[in-house]
Tab-separated table of C-alpha atoms in Angstrom:
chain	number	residue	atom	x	y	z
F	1	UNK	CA	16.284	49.513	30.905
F	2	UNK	CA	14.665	48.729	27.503
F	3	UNK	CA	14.188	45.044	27.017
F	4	UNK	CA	15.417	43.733	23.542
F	5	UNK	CA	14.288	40.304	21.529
F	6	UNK	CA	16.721	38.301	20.732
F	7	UNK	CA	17.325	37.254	16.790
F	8	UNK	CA	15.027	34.206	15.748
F	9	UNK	CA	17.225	31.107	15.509
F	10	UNK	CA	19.160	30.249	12.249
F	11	UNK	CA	16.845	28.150	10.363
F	12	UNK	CA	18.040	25.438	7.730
F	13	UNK	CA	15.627	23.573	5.017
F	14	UNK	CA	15.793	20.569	5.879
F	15	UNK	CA	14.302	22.088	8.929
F	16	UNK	CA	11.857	24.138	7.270
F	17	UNK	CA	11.028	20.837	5.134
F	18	UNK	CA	9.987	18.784	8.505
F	19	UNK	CA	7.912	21.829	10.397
F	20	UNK	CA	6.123	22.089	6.716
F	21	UNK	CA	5.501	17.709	7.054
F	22	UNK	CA	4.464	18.557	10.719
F	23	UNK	CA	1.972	21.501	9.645
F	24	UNK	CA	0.133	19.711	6.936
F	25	UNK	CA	-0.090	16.297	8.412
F	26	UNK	CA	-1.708	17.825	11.659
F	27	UNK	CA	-4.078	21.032	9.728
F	28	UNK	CA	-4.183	20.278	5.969
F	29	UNK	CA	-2.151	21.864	2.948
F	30	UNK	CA	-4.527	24.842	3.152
F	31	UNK	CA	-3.691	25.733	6.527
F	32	UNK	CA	0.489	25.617	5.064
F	33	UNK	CA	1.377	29.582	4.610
F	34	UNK	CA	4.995	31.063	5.165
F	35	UNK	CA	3.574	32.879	8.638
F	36	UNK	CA	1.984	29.699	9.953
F	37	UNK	CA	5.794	28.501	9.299
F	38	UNK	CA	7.536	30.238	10.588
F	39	UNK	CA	5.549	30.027	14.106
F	40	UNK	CA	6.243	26.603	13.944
F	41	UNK	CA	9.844	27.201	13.845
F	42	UNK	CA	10.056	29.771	16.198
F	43	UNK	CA	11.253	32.299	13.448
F	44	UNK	CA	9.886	34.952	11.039
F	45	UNK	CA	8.127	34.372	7.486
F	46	UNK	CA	11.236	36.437	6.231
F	47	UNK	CA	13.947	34.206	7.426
F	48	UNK	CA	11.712	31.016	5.249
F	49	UNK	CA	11.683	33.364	2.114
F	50	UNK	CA	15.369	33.185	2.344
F	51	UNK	CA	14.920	28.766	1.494
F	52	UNK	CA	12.188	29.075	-0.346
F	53	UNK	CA	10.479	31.234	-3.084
F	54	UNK	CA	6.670	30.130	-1.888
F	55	UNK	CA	4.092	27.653	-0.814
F	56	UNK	CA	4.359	25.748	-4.386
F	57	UNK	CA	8.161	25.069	-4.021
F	58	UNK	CA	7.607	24.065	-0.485
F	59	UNK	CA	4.896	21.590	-1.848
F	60	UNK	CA	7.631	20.310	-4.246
F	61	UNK	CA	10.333	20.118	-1.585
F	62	UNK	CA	7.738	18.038	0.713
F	63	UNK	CA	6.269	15.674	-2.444
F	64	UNK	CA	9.884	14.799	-2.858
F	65	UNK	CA	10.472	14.547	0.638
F	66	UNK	CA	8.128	11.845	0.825
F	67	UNK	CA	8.671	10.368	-2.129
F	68	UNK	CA	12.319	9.886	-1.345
F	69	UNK	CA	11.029	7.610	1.797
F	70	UNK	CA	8.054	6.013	1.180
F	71	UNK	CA	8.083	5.387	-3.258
F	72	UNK	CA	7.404	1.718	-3.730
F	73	UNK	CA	9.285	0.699	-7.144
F	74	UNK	CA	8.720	-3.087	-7.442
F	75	UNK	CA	10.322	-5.301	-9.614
F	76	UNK	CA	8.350	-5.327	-13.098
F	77	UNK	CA	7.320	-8.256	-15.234
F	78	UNK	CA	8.202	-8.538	-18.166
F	79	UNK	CA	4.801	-8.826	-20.014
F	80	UNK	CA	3.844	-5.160	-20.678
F	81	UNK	CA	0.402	-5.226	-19.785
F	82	UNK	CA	1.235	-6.880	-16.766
F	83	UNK	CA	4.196	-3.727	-16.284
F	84	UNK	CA	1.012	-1.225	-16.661
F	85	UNK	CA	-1.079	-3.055	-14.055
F	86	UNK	CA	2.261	-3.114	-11.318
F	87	UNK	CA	3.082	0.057	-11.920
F	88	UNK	CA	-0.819	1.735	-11.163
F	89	UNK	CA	-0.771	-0.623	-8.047
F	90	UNK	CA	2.551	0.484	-6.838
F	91	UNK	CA	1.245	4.542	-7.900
F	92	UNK	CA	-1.650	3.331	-5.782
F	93	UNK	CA	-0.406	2.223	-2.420
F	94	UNK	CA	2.523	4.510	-2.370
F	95	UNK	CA	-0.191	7.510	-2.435
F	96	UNK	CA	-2.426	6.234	-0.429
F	97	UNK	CA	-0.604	6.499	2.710
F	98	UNK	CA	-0.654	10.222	3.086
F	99	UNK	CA	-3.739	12.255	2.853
F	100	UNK	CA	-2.152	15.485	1.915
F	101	UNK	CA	-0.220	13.990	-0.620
F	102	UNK	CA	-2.881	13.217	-3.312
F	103	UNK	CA	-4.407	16.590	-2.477
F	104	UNK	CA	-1.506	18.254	-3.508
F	105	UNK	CA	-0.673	16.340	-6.628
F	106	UNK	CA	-4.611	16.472	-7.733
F	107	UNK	CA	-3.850	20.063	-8.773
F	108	UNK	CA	-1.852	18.782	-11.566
F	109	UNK	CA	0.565	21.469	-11.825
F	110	UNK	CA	2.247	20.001	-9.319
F	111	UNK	CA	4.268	17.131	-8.841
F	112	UNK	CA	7.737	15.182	-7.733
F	113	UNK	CA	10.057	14.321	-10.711
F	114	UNK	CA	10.766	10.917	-7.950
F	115	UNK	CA	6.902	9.959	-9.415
F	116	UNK	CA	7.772	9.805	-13.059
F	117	UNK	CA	8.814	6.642	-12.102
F	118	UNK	CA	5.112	5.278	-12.689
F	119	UNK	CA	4.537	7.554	-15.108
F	120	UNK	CA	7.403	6.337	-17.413
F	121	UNK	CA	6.411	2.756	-17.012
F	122	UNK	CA	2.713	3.171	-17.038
F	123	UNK	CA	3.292	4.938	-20.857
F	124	UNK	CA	6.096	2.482	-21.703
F	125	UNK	CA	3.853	-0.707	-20.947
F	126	UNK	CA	1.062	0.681	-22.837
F	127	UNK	CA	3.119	1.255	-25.720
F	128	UNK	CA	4.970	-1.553	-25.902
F	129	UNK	CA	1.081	-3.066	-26.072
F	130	UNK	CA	0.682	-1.365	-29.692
F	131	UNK	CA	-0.390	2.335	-28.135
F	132	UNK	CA	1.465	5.205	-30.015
F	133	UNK	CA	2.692	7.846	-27.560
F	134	UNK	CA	-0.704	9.746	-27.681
F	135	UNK	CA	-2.833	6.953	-26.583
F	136	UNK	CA	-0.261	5.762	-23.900
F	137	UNK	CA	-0.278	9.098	-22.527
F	138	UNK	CA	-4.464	9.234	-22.695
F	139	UNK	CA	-4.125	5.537	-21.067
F	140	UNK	CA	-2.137	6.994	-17.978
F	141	UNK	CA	-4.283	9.892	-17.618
F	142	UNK	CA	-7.429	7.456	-17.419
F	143	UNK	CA	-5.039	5.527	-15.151
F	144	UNK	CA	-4.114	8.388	-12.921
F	145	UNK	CA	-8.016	9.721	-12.253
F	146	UNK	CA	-8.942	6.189	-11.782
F	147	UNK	CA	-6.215	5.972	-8.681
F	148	UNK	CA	-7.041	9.079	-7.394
F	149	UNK	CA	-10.546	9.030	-7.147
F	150	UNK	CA	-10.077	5.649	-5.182
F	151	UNK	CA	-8.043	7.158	-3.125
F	152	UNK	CA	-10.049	10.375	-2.187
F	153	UNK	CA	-13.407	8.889	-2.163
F	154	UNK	CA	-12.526	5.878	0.018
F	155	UNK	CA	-10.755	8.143	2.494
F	156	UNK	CA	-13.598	10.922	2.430
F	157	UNK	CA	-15.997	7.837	3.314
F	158	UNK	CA	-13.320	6.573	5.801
F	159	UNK	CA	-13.694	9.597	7.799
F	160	UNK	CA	-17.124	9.935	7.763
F	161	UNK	CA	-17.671	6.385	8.788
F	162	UNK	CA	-14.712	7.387	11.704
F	163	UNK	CA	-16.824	10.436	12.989
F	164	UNK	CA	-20.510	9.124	12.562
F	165	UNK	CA	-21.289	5.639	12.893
F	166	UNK	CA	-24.832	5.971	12.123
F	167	UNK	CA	-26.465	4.781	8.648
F	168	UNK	CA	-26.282	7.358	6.204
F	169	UNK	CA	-28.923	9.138	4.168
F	170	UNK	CA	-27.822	7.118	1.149
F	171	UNK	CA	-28.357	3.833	3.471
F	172	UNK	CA	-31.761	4.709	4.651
F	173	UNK	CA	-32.827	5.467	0.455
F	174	UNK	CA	-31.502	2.207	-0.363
F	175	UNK	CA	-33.032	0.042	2.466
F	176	UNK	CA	-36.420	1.480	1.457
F	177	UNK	CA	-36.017	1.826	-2.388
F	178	UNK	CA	-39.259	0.344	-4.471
F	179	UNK	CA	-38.958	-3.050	-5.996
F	180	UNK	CA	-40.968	-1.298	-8.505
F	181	UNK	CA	-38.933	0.845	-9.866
F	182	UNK	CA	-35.762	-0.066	-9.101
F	183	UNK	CA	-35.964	-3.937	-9.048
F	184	UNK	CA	-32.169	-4.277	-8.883
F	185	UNK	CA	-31.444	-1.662	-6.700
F	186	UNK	CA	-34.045	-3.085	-4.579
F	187	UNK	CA	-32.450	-6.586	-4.723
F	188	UNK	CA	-29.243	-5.305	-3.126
F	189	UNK	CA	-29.833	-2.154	-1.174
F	190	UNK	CA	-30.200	-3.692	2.164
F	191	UNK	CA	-26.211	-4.659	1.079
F	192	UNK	CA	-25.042	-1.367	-0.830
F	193	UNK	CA	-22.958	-0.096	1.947
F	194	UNK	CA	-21.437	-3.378	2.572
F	195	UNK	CA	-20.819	-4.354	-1.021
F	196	UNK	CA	-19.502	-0.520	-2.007
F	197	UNK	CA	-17.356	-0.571	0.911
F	198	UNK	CA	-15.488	-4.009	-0.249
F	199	UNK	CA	-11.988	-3.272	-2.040
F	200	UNK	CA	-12.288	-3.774	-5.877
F	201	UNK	CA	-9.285	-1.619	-6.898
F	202	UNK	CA	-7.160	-4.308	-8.554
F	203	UNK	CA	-10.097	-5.653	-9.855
F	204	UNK	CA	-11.144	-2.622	-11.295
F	205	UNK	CA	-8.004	-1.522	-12.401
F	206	UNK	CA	-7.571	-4.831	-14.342
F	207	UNK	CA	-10.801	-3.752	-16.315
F	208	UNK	CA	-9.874	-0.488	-17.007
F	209	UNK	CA	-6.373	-1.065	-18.386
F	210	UNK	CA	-7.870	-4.054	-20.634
F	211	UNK	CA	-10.135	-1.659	-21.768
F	212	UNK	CA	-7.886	0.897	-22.625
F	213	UNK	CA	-5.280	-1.788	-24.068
F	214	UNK	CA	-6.878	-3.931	-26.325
């Protein structure tokens, strides 16, 4: 007698939500396709087609997802410029959290309508400063690639650090740089790494928003 497989199990979104959270925390948002999926469920690439139209809305689905539980919205001070500053920091450490997360919204076609949050106050701050709409929306953008890059060059060094603790070519150039040429390079190399690796965000965010709000 002929052996028959049974259906795949009835699969819901919220379910197909979590094994998509599961999936790109453990392999990376390149590694998230409808086949890899639906192995995770136990169920075909078809039967995921039926929730979703493709990998972007999935994205969508999991940015919200996330923003839903882990969006920090703090309580913003009056003074505008101070609203701008809050508002990056709380863009900041809400992101930071997740490494997938900033890869995904990096594309910048992409994003979680939960995150205009920061977005709306970041622009409103700057314009209640004396911006007009253009240059608030400029200031965010310089804003926005300033948190970012934090974010994916300290966790790119992170994991280097993590899987190598040996000095790094960049250590060994500094240690033996010439006075000669680069007398204040020279002055500080031997401390580079330690000085690079101290956290300057808010200090550097300060800076940038003064500069961009004057």
């Amino acid at each position: 007698m002929s052996s028959r497989t049974g259906r795949p199990p009835k699969i819901s979104l919220p379910e197909i939500v979590e094994a998509a959270r599961r999936v790109v925390d453990t392999d990376g948002v390149a590694k998230l396709t409808m086949r890899r999926l639906a192995q995770e469920l136990g169920s075909t690439p078809m039967a995921v087609y039926h929730h979703v139209r493709d990998k972007d809305e999935l994205l969508v689905l999991l940015l919200d997802a996330y923003a839903e539980e882990n969006m920090l919205k703090p309580e913003l001070p009056d003074d505008p410029r101070e609203r701008v500053v809050l508002a990056a920091r709380a863009m900041h450490d809400s992101l930071v959290r997740v490494s997938w997360v900033v890869e995904v919204i990096t594309a910048d076609d992409l994003m979680s309508e939960s995150a205009l949050w920061y977005v709306e106050n970041i622009v409103d701050g700057a314009m209640a400063c004396g911006l007009t709409a253009e240059q608030a929306v400029h200031a965010y953008r310089a804003i926005w690639y300033y948190v970012a890059g934090e974010i994916i060059i300290h966790r790119k060094a992170s994991r280097r650090r993590a899987a190598d603790d040996r000095p790094t070519y960049r250590d060994r150039v500094f240690a033996e740089l010439d006075g000669a040429d680069y007398p204040r390079l020279a002055e500080v190399g031997a401390r580079w790494g330690e000085l690079t690796a101290q956290d300057t965000f808010e200090t550097g965010l300060r800076a940038l928003v003064n500069g961009l709000i004057t």
